[in-house]
Each structure stands twice: as C-alpha cells, then as structure tokens.
Coordinates of C-alpha atoms (C1' of nucleotides) in Angstrom, one line a residue:
Chain W
M108 CA 92.4 -3.9 -29.6
N109 CA 90.7 -4.2 -33.0
D110 CA 93.3 -3.0 -35.5
Q111 CA 90.8 -0.9 -37.3
N112 CA 90.5 0.9 -35.0
E113 CA 93.6 2.9 -35.2
Q114 CA 94.0 5.9 -37.4
S115 CA 97.2 5.2 -38.3
N116 CA 96.1 1.9 -39.8
Y117 CA 94.0 3.1 -42.2
D118 CA 95.0 3.4 -45.7
V119 CA 93.0 6.1 -47.5
K120 CA 95.2 4.6 -50.8
K121 CA 94.1 1.0 -50.7
Y122 CA 91.7 1.5 -53.2
R123 CA 91.2 3.5 -56.8
T124 CA 89.7 6.8 -56.0
P125 CA 88.1 9.3 -57.9
D126 CA 90.0 11.1 -60.6
G127 CA 88.2 13.9 -59.8
A128 CA 84.6 15.8 -58.4
P129 CA 83.5 18.5 -61.0
A130 CA 80.6 21.0 -60.3
D131 CA 79.2 22.1 -63.6
I132 CA 76.6 24.5 -64.0
V133 CA 73.4 24.4 -65.6
M134 CA 72.9 28.4 -66.0
F135 CA 69.1 29.7 -66.7
T136 CA 68.6 32.8 -68.5
L137 CA 65.5 34.9 -69.7
T138 CA 65.9 36.6 -72.3
K139 CA 64.0 40.2 -73.3
R140 CA 63.6 41.1 -76.8
E141 CA 61.6 44.3 -77.9
R142 CA 59.3 43.7 -80.1
K143 CA 58.1 47.0 -82.7
T144 CA 54.5 47.5 -82.2
V145 CA 52.8 50.9 -82.5
T146 CA 52.0 50.6 -79.0
K147 CA 54.0 49.9 -75.4
T148 CA 54.0 46.2 -75.2
L149 CA 55.8 43.7 -72.7
P150 CA 59.1 42.4 -74.8
L151 CA 59.3 38.9 -75.7
R152 CA 60.7 36.4 -73.2
E153 CA 62.6 33.3 -73.8
L154 CA 64.2 30.7 -71.8
R155 CA 68.0 30.3 -72.8
V156 CA 70.7 28.0 -71.0
M157 CA 74.4 29.2 -71.2
L158 CA 77.2 27.1 -73.1
I159 CA 80.7 27.3 -73.6
R160 CA 82.1 25.7 -76.7
R161 CA 85.0 23.6 -75.4
R162 CA 88.6 24.4 -76.7
A163 CA 90.3 21.0 -75.1
W164 CA 90.4 17.7 -75.3
P165 CA 87.9 15.4 -74.5
F166 CA 84.7 17.0 -76.8
A167 CA 87.1 19.9 -78.3
G168 CA 84.7 21.8 -80.0
K169 CA 81.8 20.6 -78.5
W170 CA 79.2 22.9 -76.9
A171 CA 79.3 22.1 -72.9
L172 CA 78.0 23.3 -69.8
P173 CA 80.6 25.7 -67.7
G174 CA 82.0 24.0 -64.8
G175 CA 85.2 23.0 -63.6
F176 CA 87.0 20.5 -60.5
S177 CA 86.2 21.0 -57.0
R178 CA 89.3 21.5 -54.9
D179 CA 89.9 20.2 -50.9
D180 CA 89.6 23.3 -49.9
E181 CA 86.0 23.8 -50.5
S182 CA 82.5 22.1 -50.6
L183 CA 81.1 21.5 -53.9
Y184 CA 78.7 24.6 -53.7
E185 CA 81.6 26.9 -53.5
T186 CA 83.1 25.2 -56.4
A187 CA 80.0 26.0 -58.4
M188 CA 79.9 29.2 -56.9
R189 CA 83.6 29.5 -58.0
E190 CA 83.3 28.5 -61.2
L191 CA 80.4 30.2 -62.0
K192 CA 82.5 33.4 -61.6
E193 CA 85.6 32.4 -63.1
E194 CA 84.0 31.1 -66.6
T195 CA 81.2 33.1 -67.0
G196 CA 81.7 36.1 -64.6
V197 CA 78.6 35.9 -62.7
V198 CA 78.4 36.7 -59.1
G199 CA 76.3 36.0 -55.8
R200 CA 72.9 34.4 -58.3
H201 CA 70.5 31.9 -57.5
L202 CA 72.4 28.4 -57.3
E203 CA 71.1 25.2 -56.1
Y204 CA 72.2 21.7 -56.3
L205 CA 70.6 19.6 -59.1
S206 CA 72.0 15.9 -58.9
V207 CA 74.9 13.9 -59.8
Y208 CA 76.2 12.1 -62.9
S209 CA 78.2 8.9 -62.3
D210 CA 77.9 6.5 -65.3
P211 CA 81.5 5.1 -65.8
G212 CA 82.8 6.3 -68.8
R213 CA 80.7 9.4 -69.1
D214 CA 83.9 11.6 -69.0
P215 CA 87.0 9.8 -71.2
R216 CA 89.4 11.5 -68.9
G217 CA 88.9 9.2 -65.9
W218 CA 86.6 8.5 -63.2
I219 CA 85.3 12.0 -62.9
I220 CA 81.6 12.3 -60.7
S221 CA 79.9 15.7 -62.1
H222 CA 77.7 17.5 -59.6
A223 CA 75.1 19.5 -61.5
F224 CA 73.8 22.9 -60.4
F225 CA 71.3 25.5 -61.8
A226 CA 71.7 29.1 -61.9
L227 CA 69.3 31.9 -62.2
V228 CA 70.4 35.1 -63.8
E229 CA 68.5 37.9 -65.3
E230 CA 70.1 38.6 -68.7
E231 CA 71.0 42.6 -67.4
V232 CA 74.0 40.6 -65.8
L233 CA 74.7 38.7 -68.5
E234 CA 74.7 40.9 -71.0
K235 CA 77.9 43.1 -69.5
R236 CA 79.4 40.0 -69.4
Q237 CA 79.3 38.9 -72.7
A238 CA 80.8 41.9 -74.0
A239 CA 83.9 41.4 -72.0
D240 CA 85.4 38.6 -73.3
D241 CA 85.7 36.2 -76.5
A242 CA 82.0 36.0 -78.1
G243 CA 82.5 32.8 -79.9
E244 CA 83.0 30.6 -77.3
V245 CA 79.7 31.4 -75.5
G246 CA 76.7 31.2 -76.5
L247 CA 72.9 31.6 -74.7
F248 CA 70.6 28.4 -76.8
T249 CA 67.0 28.0 -76.0
I250 CA 66.2 24.7 -74.6
E251 CA 65.2 23.6 -77.8
E252 CA 68.3 24.4 -79.4
A253 CA 70.1 22.6 -76.4
L254 CA 68.1 19.6 -75.9
E255 CA 67.3 18.7 -79.7
E256 CA 69.8 20.2 -81.9
L257 CA 73.0 21.1 -80.3
D258 CA 75.8 18.4 -79.9
L259 CA 76.6 18.6 -76.5
G260 CA 79.6 16.9 -74.6
F261 CA 79.9 14.5 -72.3
D262 CA 76.2 13.6 -70.8
H263 CA 75.5 17.3 -70.8
R264 CA 72.3 16.7 -72.3
D265 CA 70.8 14.7 -69.7
I266 CA 71.8 17.4 -67.4
I267 CA 70.1 19.8 -68.7
A268 CA 66.7 18.0 -69.4
D269 CA 67.1 17.2 -65.5
A270 CA 67.8 20.8 -64.8
Y271 CA 64.9 22.0 -67.5
R272 CA 62.3 19.5 -65.6
R273 CA 63.4 20.5 -61.9
I274 CA 63.3 24.5 -62.7
Q275 CA 60.0 24.1 -64.2
E276 CA 58.5 22.5 -61.2
K277 CA 60.1 24.8 -58.9
M278 CA 58.6 27.7 -61.0
L279 CA 55.3 26.2 -60.1
Q280 CA 56.0 25.3 -56.7
T281 CA 58.2 28.0 -55.4
T282 CA 58.3 31.7 -56.3
I283 CA 61.7 31.6 -57.7
A284 CA 60.2 33.5 -60.9
R285 CA 61.2 36.3 -58.4
K286 CA 64.6 35.8 -59.4
F287 CA 63.9 36.6 -63.5
L288 CA 61.8 39.7 -61.9
P289 CA 62.6 42.9 -60.7
Q290 CA 61.7 44.1 -57.0
E291 CA 58.5 45.7 -58.2
F292 CA 56.2 44.1 -61.3
T293 CA 53.1 44.0 -62.8
L294 CA 51.1 40.6 -62.8
S295 CA 51.5 40.1 -66.7
E296 CA 55.2 40.3 -66.4
L297 CA 54.6 37.8 -63.5
Y298 CA 52.5 35.7 -66.1
Q299 CA 54.9 35.8 -68.8
V300 CA 57.8 34.4 -66.9
I301 CA 55.7 31.7 -65.4
K302 CA 54.8 30.8 -69.3
A303 CA 58.3 31.9 -70.3
V304 CA 59.0 28.5 -68.2
V305 CA 56.3 26.2 -68.3
P306 CA 54.7 26.9 -72.2
D307 CA 51.6 24.9 -71.0
F308 CA 50.7 26.6 -67.8
E309 CA 47.6 28.3 -68.6
E310 CA 45.4 30.3 -66.1
P311 CA 42.6 32.8 -67.6
N312 CA 41.9 34.1 -64.3
F313 CA 45.5 34.9 -63.3
I314 CA 44.8 37.7 -61.6
R315 CA 41.9 37.3 -59.4
K316 CA 43.2 34.4 -58.3
I317 CA 46.6 35.6 -57.4
T318 CA 44.9 38.7 -55.6
S319 CA 41.9 37.4 -54.2
T320 CA 42.0 33.9 -53.1
R321 CA 42.0 33.4 -49.3
S322 CA 44.4 30.5 -50.1
R323 CA 47.2 32.2 -51.6
K324 CA 47.5 35.2 -49.4
G325 CA 50.9 35.4 -48.4
I326 CA 52.9 34.8 -51.7
L327 CA 52.6 38.2 -53.5
E328 CA 51.7 42.3 -52.0
E329 CA 51.0 45.2 -53.6
V330 CA 53.0 48.0 -53.3
R331 CA 52.3 51.1 -52.3
D332 CA 53.7 54.8 -51.6
E333 CA 54.2 56.4 -48.4
N334 CA 50.9 57.5 -48.6
G335 CA 49.5 54.0 -48.4
N336 CA 48.0 54.6 -52.4
P337 CA 48.9 51.5 -54.9
V338 CA 51.9 51.7 -56.9
S339 CA 50.9 51.3 -60.4
S340 CA 52.8 51.3 -63.9
N341 CA 52.8 52.1 -67.8
Q342 CA 55.8 51.1 -68.6
Y343 CA 54.1 48.1 -71.1
S344 CA 50.7 49.0 -70.9
Q345 CA 47.9 51.8 -72.1
R346 CA 46.4 51.4 -68.7
P347 CA 48.7 51.3 -65.5
A348 CA 49.1 48.0 -64.1
Q349 CA 49.2 47.9 -60.2
L350 CA 53.2 46.9 -58.9
Y351 CA 53.3 43.4 -56.9
R352 CA 56.1 41.9 -54.9
F353 CA 57.0 38.6 -53.7
L354 CA 56.1 38.3 -50.1
D355 CA 58.2 35.3 -48.5
N356 CA 54.9 32.8 -47.6
V357 CA 55.1 29.5 -49.4
P358 CA 52.1 27.8 -49.1
R359 CA 52.3 24.0 -48.6
L360 CA 51.2 22.0 -51.3
S361 CA 49.7 18.5 -51.2
I362 CA 47.7 15.8 -53.3
Y363 CA 45.4 15.1 -50.6
S364 CA 44.3 18.2 -49.2
Chain K
M92 CA 97.8 22.8 -82.6
N93 CA 97.2 23.9 -79.0
D94 CA 98.8 20.8 -76.8
Q95 CA 95.6 21.1 -74.7
N96 CA 93.9 19.3 -77.3
E97 CA 95.4 16.3 -77.2
Q98 CA 94.7 13.2 -75.0
S99 CA 98.2 12.2 -74.6
N100 CA 99.2 16.0 -72.7
Y101 CA 96.5 14.7 -70.1
D102 CA 97.5 14.6 -67.0
V103 CA 94.3 12.7 -64.9
K104 CA 96.9 13.4 -61.7
K105 CA 98.1 17.1 -61.9
Y106 CA 95.9 18.1 -59.0
R107 CA 94.5 16.5 -55.6
T108 CA 91.9 14.4 -56.5
P109 CA 89.5 13.0 -53.6
D110 CA 90.3 10.6 -51.5
G111 CA 86.8 8.5 -52.0
A112 CA 83.0 9.4 -52.9
P113 CA 80.5 7.3 -50.9
A114 CA 77.4 6.5 -51.0
D115 CA 75.0 6.6 -47.2
I116 CA 71.7 5.6 -47.1
V117 CA 69.0 7.0 -45.0
M118 CA 66.9 4.0 -44.8
F119 CA 62.8 4.8 -43.4
T120 CA 60.9 2.4 -42.5
L121 CA 57.4 2.2 -40.5
T122 CA 57.0 0.4 -37.7
K123 CA 54.0 -1.2 -37.1
R124 CA 53.1 -2.1 -33.6
E125 CA 49.9 -4.3 -32.9
R126 CA 47.5 -2.5 -30.0
K127 CA 46.1 -4.4 -27.0
T128 CA 42.5 -3.0 -27.3
V129 CA 39.5 -5.0 -27.1
T130 CA 38.4 -4.9 -30.8
K131 CA 40.4 -4.7 -33.4
T132 CA 42.1 -2.1 -34.2
L133 CA 44.5 -0.6 -36.9
P134 CA 48.7 -1.2 -35.8
L135 CA 50.5 2.1 -34.3
R136 CA 53.0 3.0 -36.9
E137 CA 56.2 5.1 -36.7
L138 CA 58.7 6.1 -39.2
R139 CA 61.9 5.1 -38.4
V140 CA 65.2 5.4 -39.6
M141 CA 68.1 2.3 -39.3
L142 CA 72.0 3.1 -38.7
I143 CA 74.6 1.2 -37.4
R144 CA 77.0 1.5 -34.7
R145 CA 80.5 1.7 -36.2
R146 CA 83.7 -0.7 -35.6
A147 CA 86.5 1.4 -37.3
W148 CA 87.8 4.2 -36.8
P149 CA 86.4 6.9 -37.4
F150 CA 83.5 7.4 -35.0
A151 CA 84.0 4.0 -34.0
G152 CA 81.1 3.0 -31.6
K153 CA 79.3 5.7 -32.6
W154 CA 75.9 5.2 -34.5
A155 CA 75.9 6.2 -38.7
L156 CA 73.6 5.2 -41.4
P157 CA 74.9 2.4 -43.8
G158 CA 77.2 3.3 -46.8
G159 CA 80.3 2.4 -48.6
F160 CA 82.7 3.7 -51.0
S161 CA 82.1 3.7 -54.8
R162 CA 84.2 1.8 -57.0
D163 CA 85.1 3.0 -60.7
D164 CA 83.2 0.4 -62.3
E165 CA 79.2 1.2 -61.0
S166 CA 77.1 4.8 -61.0
L167 CA 76.6 5.8 -57.4
Y168 CA 73.1 4.7 -57.5
E169 CA 74.6 1.5 -58.2
T170 CA 76.9 1.8 -55.1
A171 CA 73.6 2.5 -53.0
M172 CA 72.0 -0.4 -54.2
R173 CA 74.8 -2.9 -53.4
E174 CA 75.9 -0.6 -50.0
L175 CA 71.9 -1.4 -49.1
K176 CA 72.4 -5.1 -49.9
E177 CA 75.4 -5.6 -48.4
E178 CA 75.1 -3.8 -45.1
T179 CA 71.4 -4.3 -44.3
G180 CA 70.7 -7.2 -46.4
V181 CA 67.4 -5.0 -48.2
V182 CA 67.4 -5.4 -51.7
G183 CA 65.4 -3.9 -54.6
R184 CA 63.3 -1.4 -52.8
H185 CA 62.5 2.7 -53.3
L186 CA 66.0 3.9 -53.2
E187 CA 66.1 7.8 -54.3
Y188 CA 69.1 10.2 -54.3
L189 CA 69.0 13.3 -51.7
S190 CA 72.2 15.3 -52.2
V191 CA 75.8 15.4 -51.6
Y192 CA 77.9 16.6 -48.7
S193 CA 81.6 17.6 -49.1
D194 CA 82.0 20.4 -46.8
P195 CA 86.3 20.2 -46.3
G196 CA 86.8 18.2 -42.9
R197 CA 83.4 16.2 -42.6
D198 CA 85.4 13.1 -42.8
P199 CA 89.1 12.2 -40.8
R200 CA 89.8 10.4 -43.1
G201 CA 90.9 12.6 -46.1
W202 CA 89.1 14.4 -49.2
I203 CA 85.3 12.3 -49.2
I204 CA 82.6 13.5 -50.6
S205 CA 79.0 11.7 -49.6
H206 CA 76.4 11.0 -51.7
A207 CA 73.5 10.5 -49.4
F208 CA 70.0 8.2 -51.0
F209 CA 67.5 7.6 -48.9
A210 CA 65.3 4.3 -49.2
L211 CA 61.6 3.1 -48.2
V212 CA 61.3 -0.5 -46.8
E213 CA 58.4 -2.0 -45.3
E214 CA 59.1 -3.5 -42.1
E215 CA 58.5 -6.8 -43.0
V216 CA 61.8 -6.4 -44.8
L217 CA 63.6 -5.1 -42.5
E218 CA 62.3 -7.8 -39.4
K219 CA 63.5 -10.8 -41.4
R220 CA 67.1 -9.7 -42.3
Q221 CA 67.4 -8.6 -38.4
A222 CA 67.1 -11.4 -37.3
A223 CA 70.2 -12.3 -39.3
D224 CA 72.9 -10.4 -38.0
D225 CA 74.6 -9.3 -34.8
A226 CA 72.0 -7.5 -33.3
G227 CA 73.6 -4.9 -31.7
E228 CA 75.1 -3.8 -34.6
V229 CA 71.7 -2.8 -36.2
G230 CA 69.2 -0.3 -34.8
L231 CA 65.5 1.2 -35.9
F232 CA 65.4 4.4 -33.9
T233 CA 62.9 6.9 -34.3
I234 CA 63.3 10.8 -36.1
E235 CA 63.3 12.3 -32.7
E236 CA 65.8 9.5 -31.6
A237 CA 68.2 10.1 -34.7
L238 CA 67.8 14.2 -34.6
E239 CA 68.0 14.9 -30.9
E240 CA 69.0 12.1 -28.4
L241 CA 72.2 9.9 -31.0
D242 CA 75.7 11.6 -31.2
L243 CA 75.9 9.7 -34.8
G244 CA 79.3 10.3 -36.6
F245 CA 80.3 12.5 -39.6
D246 CA 77.6 14.9 -40.6
H247 CA 75.3 12.2 -40.7
R248 CA 72.9 14.4 -38.6
D249 CA 72.5 16.7 -41.2
I250 CA 71.9 14.0 -43.4
I251 CA 69.1 12.2 -42.0
A252 CA 67.4 16.0 -41.3
D253 CA 67.5 16.7 -45.0
A254 CA 66.5 13.9 -45.4
Y255 CA 63.5 13.5 -43.4
R256 CA 62.6 17.0 -45.2
R257 CA 62.2 15.7 -48.1
I258 CA 60.5 12.6 -47.7
Q259 CA 58.0 14.8 -46.0
E260 CA 57.4 17.1 -48.9
K261 CA 57.1 13.7 -51.1
M262 CA 54.7 11.9 -48.6
L263 CA 52.2 14.9 -49.3
Q264 CA 53.1 15.9 -53.3
T265 CA 53.5 12.0 -54.7
T266 CA 52.5 8.9 -53.8
I267 CA 55.2 7.3 -51.6
A268 CA 53.0 6.5 -49.4
R269 CA 52.4 3.4 -51.8
K270 CA 56.0 2.3 -50.4
F271 CA 55.0 1.8 -47.2
L272 CA 51.6 0.3 -47.8
P273 CA 50.4 -3.7 -49.4
Q274 CA 48.8 -3.4 -53.0
E275 CA 45.5 -2.7 -51.5
F276 CA 44.8 -0.4 -48.4
T277 CA 42.2 1.1 -46.5
L278 CA 41.8 4.8 -46.5
S279 CA 42.4 4.4 -42.5
E280 CA 45.5 2.7 -43.2
L281 CA 47.0 5.0 -46.2
Y282 CA 45.8 8.2 -43.6
Q283 CA 47.8 6.8 -41.0
V284 CA 50.9 6.2 -42.8
I285 CA 50.7 9.9 -44.0
K286 CA 50.6 10.9 -40.4
A287 CA 53.2 9.2 -39.5
V288 CA 55.9 10.9 -41.6
V289 CA 54.1 14.0 -41.5
P290 CA 52.4 14.3 -38.1
D291 CA 50.5 18.1 -38.4
F292 CA 48.9 16.9 -41.7
E293 CA 45.0 17.0 -40.4
E294 CA 42.4 16.4 -43.0
P295 CA 38.8 16.2 -41.6
N296 CA 37.1 15.2 -44.4
F297 CA 40.1 13.0 -46.3
I298 CA 37.8 10.1 -46.9
R299 CA 35.3 12.6 -48.9
K300 CA 38.0 14.5 -51.1
I301 CA 40.1 11.6 -51.7
T302 CA 37.5 9.3 -53.4
S303 CA 35.0 12.2 -54.3
T304 CA 36.7 15.4 -55.8
R305 CA 37.0 15.4 -59.5
S306 CA 40.6 16.5 -59.5
R307 CA 41.7 13.9 -57.3
K308 CA 40.9 11.2 -59.9
G309 CA 43.3 9.3 -60.8
I310 CA 45.4 8.8 -57.8
L311 CA 43.6 6.2 -56.2
E312 CA 41.1 3.6 -57.7
E313 CA 38.4 1.0 -55.8
V314 CA 39.0 -2.4 -55.7
R315 CA 36.7 -5.0 -57.2
D316 CA 36.4 -8.2 -57.6
E317 CA 35.9 -10.1 -60.8
N318 CA 31.9 -9.5 -60.7
G319 CA 32.8 -6.1 -60.6
N320 CA 31.7 -5.8 -56.6
P321 CA 33.2 -3.6 -54.3
V322 CA 36.2 -5.4 -52.5
S323 CA 36.7 -4.3 -48.7
S324 CA 38.4 -5.2 -45.5
N325 CA 37.5 -5.7 -41.8
Q326 CA 41.2 -6.6 -40.7
Y327 CA 41.5 -3.9 -39.1
S328 CA 37.8 -2.2 -38.4
Q329 CA 34.5 -3.8 -37.2
R330 CA 32.6 -2.3 -40.0
P331 CA 34.9 -3.4 -43.3
A332 CA 36.3 -0.6 -44.9
Q333 CA 37.0 -0.4 -48.8
L334 CA 40.0 -1.5 -49.8
Y335 CA 41.8 0.7 -52.6
R336 CA 45.0 0.6 -54.6
F337 CA 46.9 3.4 -56.4
L338 CA 47.0 4.6 -59.8
D339 CA 49.6 6.2 -61.6
N340 CA 48.2 9.9 -61.8
V341 CA 49.8 12.4 -59.7
P342 CA 48.5 15.9 -60.5
R343 CA 50.6 18.5 -61.4
L344 CA 50.8 20.9 -58.2
S345 CA 50.8 24.4 -58.6
I346 CA 50.8 28.0 -56.2
Y347 CA 49.5 29.8 -58.8
S348 CA 46.1 27.9 -60.0
Chain N
dA77 C1' 22.7 -2.9 -26.7
dT78 C1' 26.3 -1.4 -27.3
dA79 C1' 30.8 0.0 -29.0
dA80 C1' 34.1 1.6 -32.8
dT81 C1' 35.3 2.3 -36.9
dA82 C1' 33.2 3.5 -41.8
dG83 C1' 31.2 6.2 -44.4
dT84 C1' 27.0 10.3 -46.0
dG85 C1' 24.1 14.5 -45.4
dT86 C1' 23.8 18.6 -44.7
dC87 C1' 24.8 23.8 -44.6
dT88 C1' 28.0 27.9 -45.9
dA89 C1' 31.6 30.0 -47.5
dT90 C1' 34.9 29.8 -51.1
dC91 C1' 36.6 29.2 -55.3
dA92 C1' 37.3 27.4 -60.6
dG93 C1' 36.0 28.3 -64.8
dA94 C1' 34.0 31.1 -68.5
dC95 C1' 32.6 34.9 -70.6
dA96 C1' 31.0 39.6 -70.8
dT97 C1' 31.8 43.8 -69.1
dT98 C1' 34.2 48.0 -67.6
dA99 C1' 38.3 50.7 -66.8
dT100 C1' 42.1 53.5 -68.3
dA101 C1' 45.4 55.2 -70.7
dC102 C1' 48.2 56.3 -75.8
dC103 C1' 47.5 57.8 -80.3
Chain D
dG16 C1' 36.8 57.9 -81.9
dG17 C1' 39.7 53.7 -81.9
dT18 C1' 43.1 50.5 -80.0
dA19 C1' 45.6 47.7 -76.5
dT20 C1' 46.1 45.9 -71.9
dA21 C1' 43.9 45.7 -66.8
dA22 C1' 40.9 44.9 -63.6
dT23 C1' 36.3 43.6 -62.5
dG24 C1' 31.3 41.7 -63.0
dT25 C1' 28.7 37.8 -62.9
dC26 C1' 26.8 33.3 -63.6
dT27 C1' 27.2 27.9 -62.7
dG28 C1' 29.3 24.0 -61.1
dA29 C1' 32.3 22.3 -57.5
dT30 C1' 35.5 22.4 -53.4
dA31 C1' 36.5 23.5 -48.6
dG32 C1' 35.4 23.0 -43.5
dA33 C1' 32.7 22.1 -39.9
dC34 C1' 29.5 18.7 -37.5
dA35 C1' 25.7 15.6 -37.4
dC36 C1' 24.2 11.8 -38.7
dT37 C1' 24.1 6.6 -40.4
dA38 C1' 25.7 2.0 -41.8
dT39 C1' 28.5 -2.3 -40.4
dT40 C1' 30.4 -5.1 -38.2
dA41 C1' 32.4 -7.6 -33.8
dT42 C1' 31.3 -8.8 -28.6

DNA sequence: ATAATAGTGTCTATCAGACATTATACC
DNA sequence: GGTATAATGTCTGATAGACACTATTAT
C-alpha cells in the first residue's frame, strides 16, 4: 500500500502554515441627520464606515477595520459575527462575505490571510453602542474620508474600496436597501437610501416605475390596514406618502434579455 | 509605554494557527461534441467540471477538486494559478475567486481553511493536456453528475454548487460567455453557450435584441473586413451567419430602473 | 426543389423618458 | 393663499413578445 494512504503518515506540520486567519469587517451604516427647514423633510442620509483606532503594534494609532483572529472551533462567518459583537457591540445584522486578502507581506506580524466581510447596520443600533465605550477609539467616516483622507493600517483601504463597489452593485441588483430602512417606508425614503449608496443613480420616474411596471411586480407591496385601505405617513412630508414594504421577489437580471 | 506597542512583545504563536490554507479550483469547460446530421450544424455543447481522483488520505479514491496548499511567498490567487498549472496543465485562463470554506471539521487533516476559485477554459486547452497524463485520474463530469451522482471528498459538492450558481449569474450579467467562445463567433453560438450554462434561459428574439436595441449597444460589434463589408461564416449552417465579437461595455443592471 | 438555419416584418402591449399637471397636506 | 412633497397625466419613441415570413446556402 502506498504510504501516502495512511493517516498515520500524514504530517500536518511538514510545511510552514499561516500565522493566522482573521476576519475583518467593513461595517456600513447610513447616518441620518435632521435638517432644519420650515416644513417637514427627509433627514439627510450619508453612507459611513466604522473604523477603530489601533492601540497595539502594528499600525498603532492608525485607523483600521474592526476584526480579529479566527479560532479552530468556528467558521470564519462565526468569527466575523463574534468580532462584530466584541469590537462594536453589534449583534445579528446583515453580514456577508466579501473576499480574501492574502498578498505576502500585507501584515507585518507574519503570514496572515485576512477574510473581509461587510455588514449593514441601521444607525440606531450604533448610537446605543457608541455611547457605551471610549469615544475616541471608534469613528464613523464617510466613504470619501475613508478612501481619500485617512491613512489606514494594513491593506484596509483596498478592502473598503472593494466593499464599496460590492455594496453599490448589491444596492441596485438586490433588495438590501431594506437593511437600511424600517419595515414600512415611503418611496422617497427608498430613493434616498439608494442615492446615498449610489450617488449617480438617477430615476426621475422612480415612483411610477416601481409601482406600475409589470416587470417589477413582486419587489414591493403597498401597506394596507385591516380594512384594506392604503396606509400612508406624513412624517417627512406635507402631503402623506403611501407606505410600502419589501416582498421577497428579486427579478433575475440579464444583459441579454 | 503600553507593552502591546512593541513588535518585540508580539508572539505570533500565542494561539493555535491554521494547519493550512489551500486553494481549490472549480474548473469549468464547455465540451463540444459533433453531431452527425445530413447538413452542417452546431456541435452540442455541455458544461462540465474537472475533477481528479485522490490518491492519498483523506478521501483516497474519491473524486475531488484540484487544488493545493498556499505557500508563504504567494497570494491565494497565485496559489490557484500555480495549482491549476501543476495539477491540470492549464495556463493563463480566466480565474476568479469564489469564496472561503472554513467549517470546523471540514478537513480531517486538521484546521484547514480552503479558498475556492473557479476557472473557465475552452475544451481545446484541456484536450491537449489530458492526453499527456494518466487518464484514469482526471475526469470531466457534467454538473448533474458532479452534484447528484458522485460521492465527492471534503465539502467539494457544496463548493461546486456555489460555483455553478455564480457562473450562471455571471453568464447572464457579464460577458464571460467570451471565455467559452473564439474571438469571432455567430449569434447562434453565443446563444448556445448561454443555454449550456443557464438551461432555462429562453429568448426567442435573441438576434434582434442583441443587434438592434439601443440599451444593448456596446456589448457586441459586427466583424467587418478591410473594406468595411460584414464578415460571415457558414461553418455551422447552410446560410452564412454574421460574425460578431465582444466589446468591453457591460451595461449596469438594476432592479429599480 | 427541399431542407436547414439566418434573419426581417409586423402587430400589440408595455415601457422609457421628459415634462406638465394635479393632489394633499402644513403654514 | 403659498409652499412643499406626492402622485398622476400625457405624449413620443423604444422595447418586449409572439408569430409569420423572407433570405441564403448545401444537397
């Protein structure tokens, strides 16, 4: 029998092995800022990324993504969930795998292969959390700040750039907008959320397209009360606006049809 | 000074580290089979996955994805390129990252975090290669065989299922169809390639849509000779068919517009 | 002539895109 | 009444979807 066919002959330490496999999390949130105007109006929404200031070597003092090393009893998804909770206090939000970062030399601590995730969180969840800890060590930055102004540790600028591209794509092709909205929302709110993530999205006939084109049936439904009457809200506008909620249907997109 | 701020105090071996970070490759190819008919006709095209029969423990004798461990002087993408070449003889084809597989216990050799890639290769490249090595050890299987009939090693069934979903999505949303086609091709060939990967794709007006809708301008262009006359081919049909080539434009897709 | 695949005509309903207009509130 | 946002009307041209029809070759 071939001696490679025996477990007892297998030596897991024959070659050098990685020094760690962390999960790093790009946590996106939409901040809402009240606007002081004469009449009711939508708050300003801005896409922001959470960063923490590093205390330890390497890159001590620099801003970087929250994250930490995976353990041998958990999947990387579980690592990301755990670190998200430990480092930022956020629990159970949308968390999705992005990519792996493995260029030799990317981490001065050794051979460290990092797995990036991105999370989407409503601002309210963060506000509770932030009050609870050391304010100077956690920051919410706009994408422009994170990508152009800050000097980030590791290759985290690349990771954030990739995550931004991914979230823009998903914002247009899926219904992840729901992660930044309450259960029931107006179409202006939805439009504003999309534009906050994809600034060059323009759709003058947005309301009509989303409400009355056959090909988009199944994305949204009107909210109705127990008598079947449409429910509207005038929280953000003079004239009340119809409330909608997301359904689970996402049309299949194709460049060929 | 905080003692965590010194490189000299950093111990990379304080915690258990992974026993390896392999790259596994889901190599897709479209096999072409001549059909014996009275007249000229397109060959049958079928999507297939390359598997190798394992020689060593674990899962010796079972079919599994080609792949191998990453080294500390290369990125995982480079690992995948190298393994693709070493294990299958294929060089320089489309190779793209898929996802990470890290469930505890997924590999009996230890704590091994696997990185799946997928590759797209024309059949011709494989044919040259296959003749050159031990025929029994390499196989090309249809997706149905790989997912339903074979008993694969590791979690490779899940990986193939994920890769299949991904390639179906990309086939409709990008121009990766070009990876399975010659530089210049007819619209029937393109349609056939799409259907080989996404069997339920149906578009009766395919030719008209791709050639004469404004919103799809920039995907394809007609091949023309030095005098500007359209070039056609009758390799696969009685009546010659116009040849096309891909351009670099891919329209941005959105469920909202 | 016949068969086979490539490609166009044609018709209706739907959709896109651009503006104008009306509707419903608060002030 | 004035103002702000929500929603609809309306018009033109483009597209979708279905089916019939014509075109170009090999045999």
